mmCIF file of C-alpha atoms in Angstrom:
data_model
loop_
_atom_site.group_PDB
_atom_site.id
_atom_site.type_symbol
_atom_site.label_atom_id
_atom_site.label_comp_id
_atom_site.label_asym_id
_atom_site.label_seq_id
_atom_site.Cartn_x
_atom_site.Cartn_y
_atom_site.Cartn_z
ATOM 1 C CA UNK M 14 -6.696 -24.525 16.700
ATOM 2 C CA UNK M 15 -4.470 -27.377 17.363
ATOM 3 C CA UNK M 16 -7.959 -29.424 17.677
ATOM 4 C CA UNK M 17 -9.306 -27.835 14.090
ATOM 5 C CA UNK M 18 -6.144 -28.695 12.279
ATOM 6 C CA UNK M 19 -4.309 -31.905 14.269
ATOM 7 C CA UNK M 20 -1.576 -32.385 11.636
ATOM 8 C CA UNK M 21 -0.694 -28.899 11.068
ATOM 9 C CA UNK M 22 1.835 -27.126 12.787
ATOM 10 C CA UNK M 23 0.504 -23.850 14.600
ATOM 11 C CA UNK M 24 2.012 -20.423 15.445
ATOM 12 C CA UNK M 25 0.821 -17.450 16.981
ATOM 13 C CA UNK M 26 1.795 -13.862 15.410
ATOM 14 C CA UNK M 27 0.989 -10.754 15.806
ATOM 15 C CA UNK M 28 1.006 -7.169 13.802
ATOM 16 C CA UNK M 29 0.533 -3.605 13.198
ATOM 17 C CA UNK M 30 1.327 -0.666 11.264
ATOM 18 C CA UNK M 31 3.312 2.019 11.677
ATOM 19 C CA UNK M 32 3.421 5.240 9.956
ATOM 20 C CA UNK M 33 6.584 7.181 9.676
ATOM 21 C CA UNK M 34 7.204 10.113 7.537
ATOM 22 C CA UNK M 35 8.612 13.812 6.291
ATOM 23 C CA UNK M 36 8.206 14.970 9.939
ATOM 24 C CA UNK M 37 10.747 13.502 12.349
ATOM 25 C CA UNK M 38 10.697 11.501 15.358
ATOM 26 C CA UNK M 39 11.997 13.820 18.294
ATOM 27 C CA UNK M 40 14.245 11.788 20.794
ATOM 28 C CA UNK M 41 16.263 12.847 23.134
ATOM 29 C CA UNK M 42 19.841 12.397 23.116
ATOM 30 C CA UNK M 43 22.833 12.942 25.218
ATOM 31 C CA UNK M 44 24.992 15.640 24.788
ATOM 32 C CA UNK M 45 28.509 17.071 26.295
ATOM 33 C CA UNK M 46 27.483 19.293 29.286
ATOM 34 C CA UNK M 47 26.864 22.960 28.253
ATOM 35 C CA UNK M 48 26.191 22.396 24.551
ATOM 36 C CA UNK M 49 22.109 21.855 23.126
ATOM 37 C CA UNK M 50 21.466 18.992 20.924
ATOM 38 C CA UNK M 51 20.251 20.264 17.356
ATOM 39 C CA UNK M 52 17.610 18.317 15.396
ATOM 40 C CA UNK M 53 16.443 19.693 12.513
ATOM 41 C CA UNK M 54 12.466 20.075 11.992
ATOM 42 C CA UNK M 55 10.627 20.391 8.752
ATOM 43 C CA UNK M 56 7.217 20.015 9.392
ATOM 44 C CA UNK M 57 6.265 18.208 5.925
ATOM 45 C CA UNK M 58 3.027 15.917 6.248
ATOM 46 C CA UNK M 59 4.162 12.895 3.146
ATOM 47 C CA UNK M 60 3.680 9.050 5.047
ATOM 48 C CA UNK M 61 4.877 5.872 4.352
ATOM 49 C CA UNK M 62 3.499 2.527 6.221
ATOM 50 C CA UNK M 63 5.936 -0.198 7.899
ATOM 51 C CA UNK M 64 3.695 -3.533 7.939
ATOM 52 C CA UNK M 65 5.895 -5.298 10.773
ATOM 53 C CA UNK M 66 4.331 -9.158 11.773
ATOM 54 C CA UNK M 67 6.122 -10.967 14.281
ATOM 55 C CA UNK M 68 5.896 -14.536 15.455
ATOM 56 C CA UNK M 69 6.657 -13.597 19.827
ATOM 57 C CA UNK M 70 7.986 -16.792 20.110
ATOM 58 C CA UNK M 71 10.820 -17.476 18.405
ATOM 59 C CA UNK M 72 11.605 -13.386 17.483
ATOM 60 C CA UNK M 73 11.243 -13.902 13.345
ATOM 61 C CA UNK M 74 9.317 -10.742 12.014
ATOM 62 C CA UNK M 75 8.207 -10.212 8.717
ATOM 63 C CA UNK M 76 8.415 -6.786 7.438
ATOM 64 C CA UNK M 77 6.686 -4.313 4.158
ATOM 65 C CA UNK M 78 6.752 -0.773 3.974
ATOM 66 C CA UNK M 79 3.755 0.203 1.662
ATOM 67 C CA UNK M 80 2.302 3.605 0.586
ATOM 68 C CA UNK M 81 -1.389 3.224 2.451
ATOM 69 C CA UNK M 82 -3.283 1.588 5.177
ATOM 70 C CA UNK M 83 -6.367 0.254 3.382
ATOM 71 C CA UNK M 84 -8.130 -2.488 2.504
ATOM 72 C CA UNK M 85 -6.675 -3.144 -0.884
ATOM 73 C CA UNK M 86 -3.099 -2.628 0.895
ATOM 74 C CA UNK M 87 -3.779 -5.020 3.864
ATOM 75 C CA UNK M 88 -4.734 -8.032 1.586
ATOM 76 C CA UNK M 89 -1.984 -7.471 -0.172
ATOM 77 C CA UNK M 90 0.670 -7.405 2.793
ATOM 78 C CA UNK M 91 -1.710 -10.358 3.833
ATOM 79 C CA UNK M 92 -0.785 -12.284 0.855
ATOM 80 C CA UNK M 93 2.937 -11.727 1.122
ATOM 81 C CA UNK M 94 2.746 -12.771 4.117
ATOM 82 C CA UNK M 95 1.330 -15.864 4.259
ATOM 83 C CA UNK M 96 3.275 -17.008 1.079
ATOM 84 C CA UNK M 97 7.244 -16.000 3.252
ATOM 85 C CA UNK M 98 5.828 -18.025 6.508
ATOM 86 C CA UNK M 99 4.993 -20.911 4.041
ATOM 87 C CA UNK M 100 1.227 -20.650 5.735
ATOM 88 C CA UNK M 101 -1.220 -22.800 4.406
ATOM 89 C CA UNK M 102 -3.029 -26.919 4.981
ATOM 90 C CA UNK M 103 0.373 -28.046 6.855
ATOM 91 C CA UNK M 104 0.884 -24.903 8.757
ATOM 92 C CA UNK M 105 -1.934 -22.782 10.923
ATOM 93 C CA UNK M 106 -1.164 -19.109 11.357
ATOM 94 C CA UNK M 107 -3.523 -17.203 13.936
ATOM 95 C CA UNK M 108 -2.735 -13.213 13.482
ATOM 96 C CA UNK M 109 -3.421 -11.360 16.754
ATOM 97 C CA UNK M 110 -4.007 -7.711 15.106
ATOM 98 C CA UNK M 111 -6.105 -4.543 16.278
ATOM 99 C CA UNK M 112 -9.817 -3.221 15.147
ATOM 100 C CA UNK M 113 -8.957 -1.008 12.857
ATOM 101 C CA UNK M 114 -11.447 -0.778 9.967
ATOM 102 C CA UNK M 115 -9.141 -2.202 7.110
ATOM 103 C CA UNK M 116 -8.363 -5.319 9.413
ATOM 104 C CA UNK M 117 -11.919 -6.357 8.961
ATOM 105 C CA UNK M 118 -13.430 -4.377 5.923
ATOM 106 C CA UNK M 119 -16.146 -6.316 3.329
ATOM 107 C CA UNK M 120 -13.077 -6.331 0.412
ATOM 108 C CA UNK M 121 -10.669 -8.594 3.230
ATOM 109 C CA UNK M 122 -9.687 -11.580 1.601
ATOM 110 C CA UNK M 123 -7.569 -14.069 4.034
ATOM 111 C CA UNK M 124 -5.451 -16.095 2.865
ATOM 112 C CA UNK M 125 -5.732 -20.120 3.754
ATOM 113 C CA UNK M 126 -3.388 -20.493 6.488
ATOM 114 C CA UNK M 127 -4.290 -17.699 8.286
ATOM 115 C CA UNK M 128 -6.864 -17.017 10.836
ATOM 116 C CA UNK M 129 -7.488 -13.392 12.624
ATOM 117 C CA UNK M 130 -8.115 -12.591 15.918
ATOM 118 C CA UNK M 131 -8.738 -9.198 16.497
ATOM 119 C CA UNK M 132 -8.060 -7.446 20.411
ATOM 120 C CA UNK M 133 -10.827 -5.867 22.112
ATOM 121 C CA UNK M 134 -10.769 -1.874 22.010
ATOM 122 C CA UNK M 135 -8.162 0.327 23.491
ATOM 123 C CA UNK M 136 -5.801 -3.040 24.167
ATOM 124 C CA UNK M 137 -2.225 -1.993 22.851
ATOM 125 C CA UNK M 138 -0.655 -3.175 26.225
ATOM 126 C CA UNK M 139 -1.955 -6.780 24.592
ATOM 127 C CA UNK M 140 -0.148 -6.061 21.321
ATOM 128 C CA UNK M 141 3.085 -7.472 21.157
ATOM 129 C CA UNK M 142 3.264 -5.680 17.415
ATOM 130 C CA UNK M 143 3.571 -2.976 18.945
ATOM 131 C CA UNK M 144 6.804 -2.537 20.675
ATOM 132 C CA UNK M 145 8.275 -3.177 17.807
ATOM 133 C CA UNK M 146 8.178 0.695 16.533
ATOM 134 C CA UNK M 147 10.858 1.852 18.852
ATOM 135 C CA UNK M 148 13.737 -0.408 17.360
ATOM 136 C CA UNK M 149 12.127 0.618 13.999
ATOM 137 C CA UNK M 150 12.281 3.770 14.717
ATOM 138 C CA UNK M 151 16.231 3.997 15.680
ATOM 139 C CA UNK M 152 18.070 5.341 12.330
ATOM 140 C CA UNK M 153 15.378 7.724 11.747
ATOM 141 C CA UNK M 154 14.950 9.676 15.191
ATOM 142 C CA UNK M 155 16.140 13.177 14.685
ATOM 143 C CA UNK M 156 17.016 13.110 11.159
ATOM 144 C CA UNK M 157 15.487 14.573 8.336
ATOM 145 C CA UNK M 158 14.564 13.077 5.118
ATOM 146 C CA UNK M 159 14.088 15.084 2.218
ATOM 147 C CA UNK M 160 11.921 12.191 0.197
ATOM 148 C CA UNK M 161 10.034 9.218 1.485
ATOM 149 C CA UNK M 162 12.161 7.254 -1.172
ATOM 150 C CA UNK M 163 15.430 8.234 1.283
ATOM 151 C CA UNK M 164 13.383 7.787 4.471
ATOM 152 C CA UNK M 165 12.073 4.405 2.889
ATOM 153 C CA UNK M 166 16.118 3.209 1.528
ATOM 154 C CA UNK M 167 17.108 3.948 5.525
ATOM 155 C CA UNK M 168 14.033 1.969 6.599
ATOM 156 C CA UNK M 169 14.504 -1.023 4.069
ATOM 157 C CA UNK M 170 18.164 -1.178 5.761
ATOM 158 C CA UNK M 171 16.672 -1.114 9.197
ATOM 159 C CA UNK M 172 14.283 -4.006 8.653
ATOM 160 C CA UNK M 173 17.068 -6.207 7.073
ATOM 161 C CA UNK M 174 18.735 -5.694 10.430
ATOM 162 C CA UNK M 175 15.681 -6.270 12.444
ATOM 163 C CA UNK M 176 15.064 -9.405 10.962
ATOM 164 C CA UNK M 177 18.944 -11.089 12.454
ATOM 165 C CA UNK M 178 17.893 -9.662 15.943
ATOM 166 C CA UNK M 179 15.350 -12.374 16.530
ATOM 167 C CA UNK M 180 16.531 -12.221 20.396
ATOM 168 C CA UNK M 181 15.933 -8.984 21.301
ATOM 169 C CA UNK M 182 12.659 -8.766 19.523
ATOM 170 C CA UNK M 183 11.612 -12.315 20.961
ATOM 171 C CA UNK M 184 12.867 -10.728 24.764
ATOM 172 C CA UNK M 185 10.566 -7.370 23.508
ATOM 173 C CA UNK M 186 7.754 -9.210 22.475
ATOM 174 C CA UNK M 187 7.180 -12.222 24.039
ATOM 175 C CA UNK M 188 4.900 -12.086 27.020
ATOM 176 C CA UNK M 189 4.702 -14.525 29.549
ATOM 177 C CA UNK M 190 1.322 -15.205 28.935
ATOM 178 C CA UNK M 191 1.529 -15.584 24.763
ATOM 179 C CA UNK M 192 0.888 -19.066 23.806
ATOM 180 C CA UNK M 193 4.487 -20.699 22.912
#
């Protein structure tokens, strides 16, 4: 890319969705010796999506929680995207995402600035994306949430705090092998 675009500046991200919802995340937790942890279950199938790109290198993440993994929803968190990285003729963006159908459906419409690469098959170990659930997942394991709109306020907090711990996501994510 640096050949295609000479004056641009270039950066390598990467992303994935997540979907969280009504039914909790089961973790395990300590507990005094003697005594059974309680988390309470409610089996209630209602999902929300957390969009989460991050740039390995430097640990900066860009986050959107949205209602749907689609087509129409993916150009959209596409667009935001590109516009908060400042992508565009001065700066190159290649996106290192998965095969899943809505990453390269007929409605896609890419923004200038950005160019997808999508992983071979069965290749989350080459994802850096997605490690990224686990420390998204931290305020909501073993809690309940009785709407998506109070799992989603909990989330919005989360991903304002993910976004000042550019260290530990950059030590999570990047590989010694991702292009600097």
């Amino acid at each position: 890319m640096e050949r295609r675009y000479p004056k641009a500046q270039v950066e390598v991200w990467s992303f994935d969705e997540h979907r969280l919802g009504l039914k909790p995340i089961i973790r395990k937790i300590w507990a005094p010796v003697g005594q059974r942890p309680i988390a309470e279950v409610d089996h209630r199938y209602e999902w929300t999506y957390l969009y989460g790109f991050v740039h390995p290198a430097t640990g900066n993440t860009e986050w959107f929680i949205l209602p749907r993994v689609n087509g129409e929803w993916f150009n959209q968190a596409l667009q935001s995207f590109a516009q908060q990285v400042g992508a565009g003729k001065h700066k190159q963006i290649l996106l290192v995402l998965d095969g899943a159908g809505w990453h390269t459906c007929k409605n896609l419409v890419v923004p200038k600035g950005i160019h997808l690469k999508v992983l071979p098959p069965y290749s989350p170990e080459l994802q850096p994306a997605e490690r990224l659930w686990r420390l998204a997942d931290e305020p909501l394991a073993n809690r309940c949430f009785e709407t998506l709109d109070e799992l989603e306020d909990v989330l919005e907090q989360r991903c304002r705090t993910l976004m000042t711990m550019q260290s530990d996501i950059q030590a999570l994510t990047h590989y010694h092998w991702w292009p600097a």
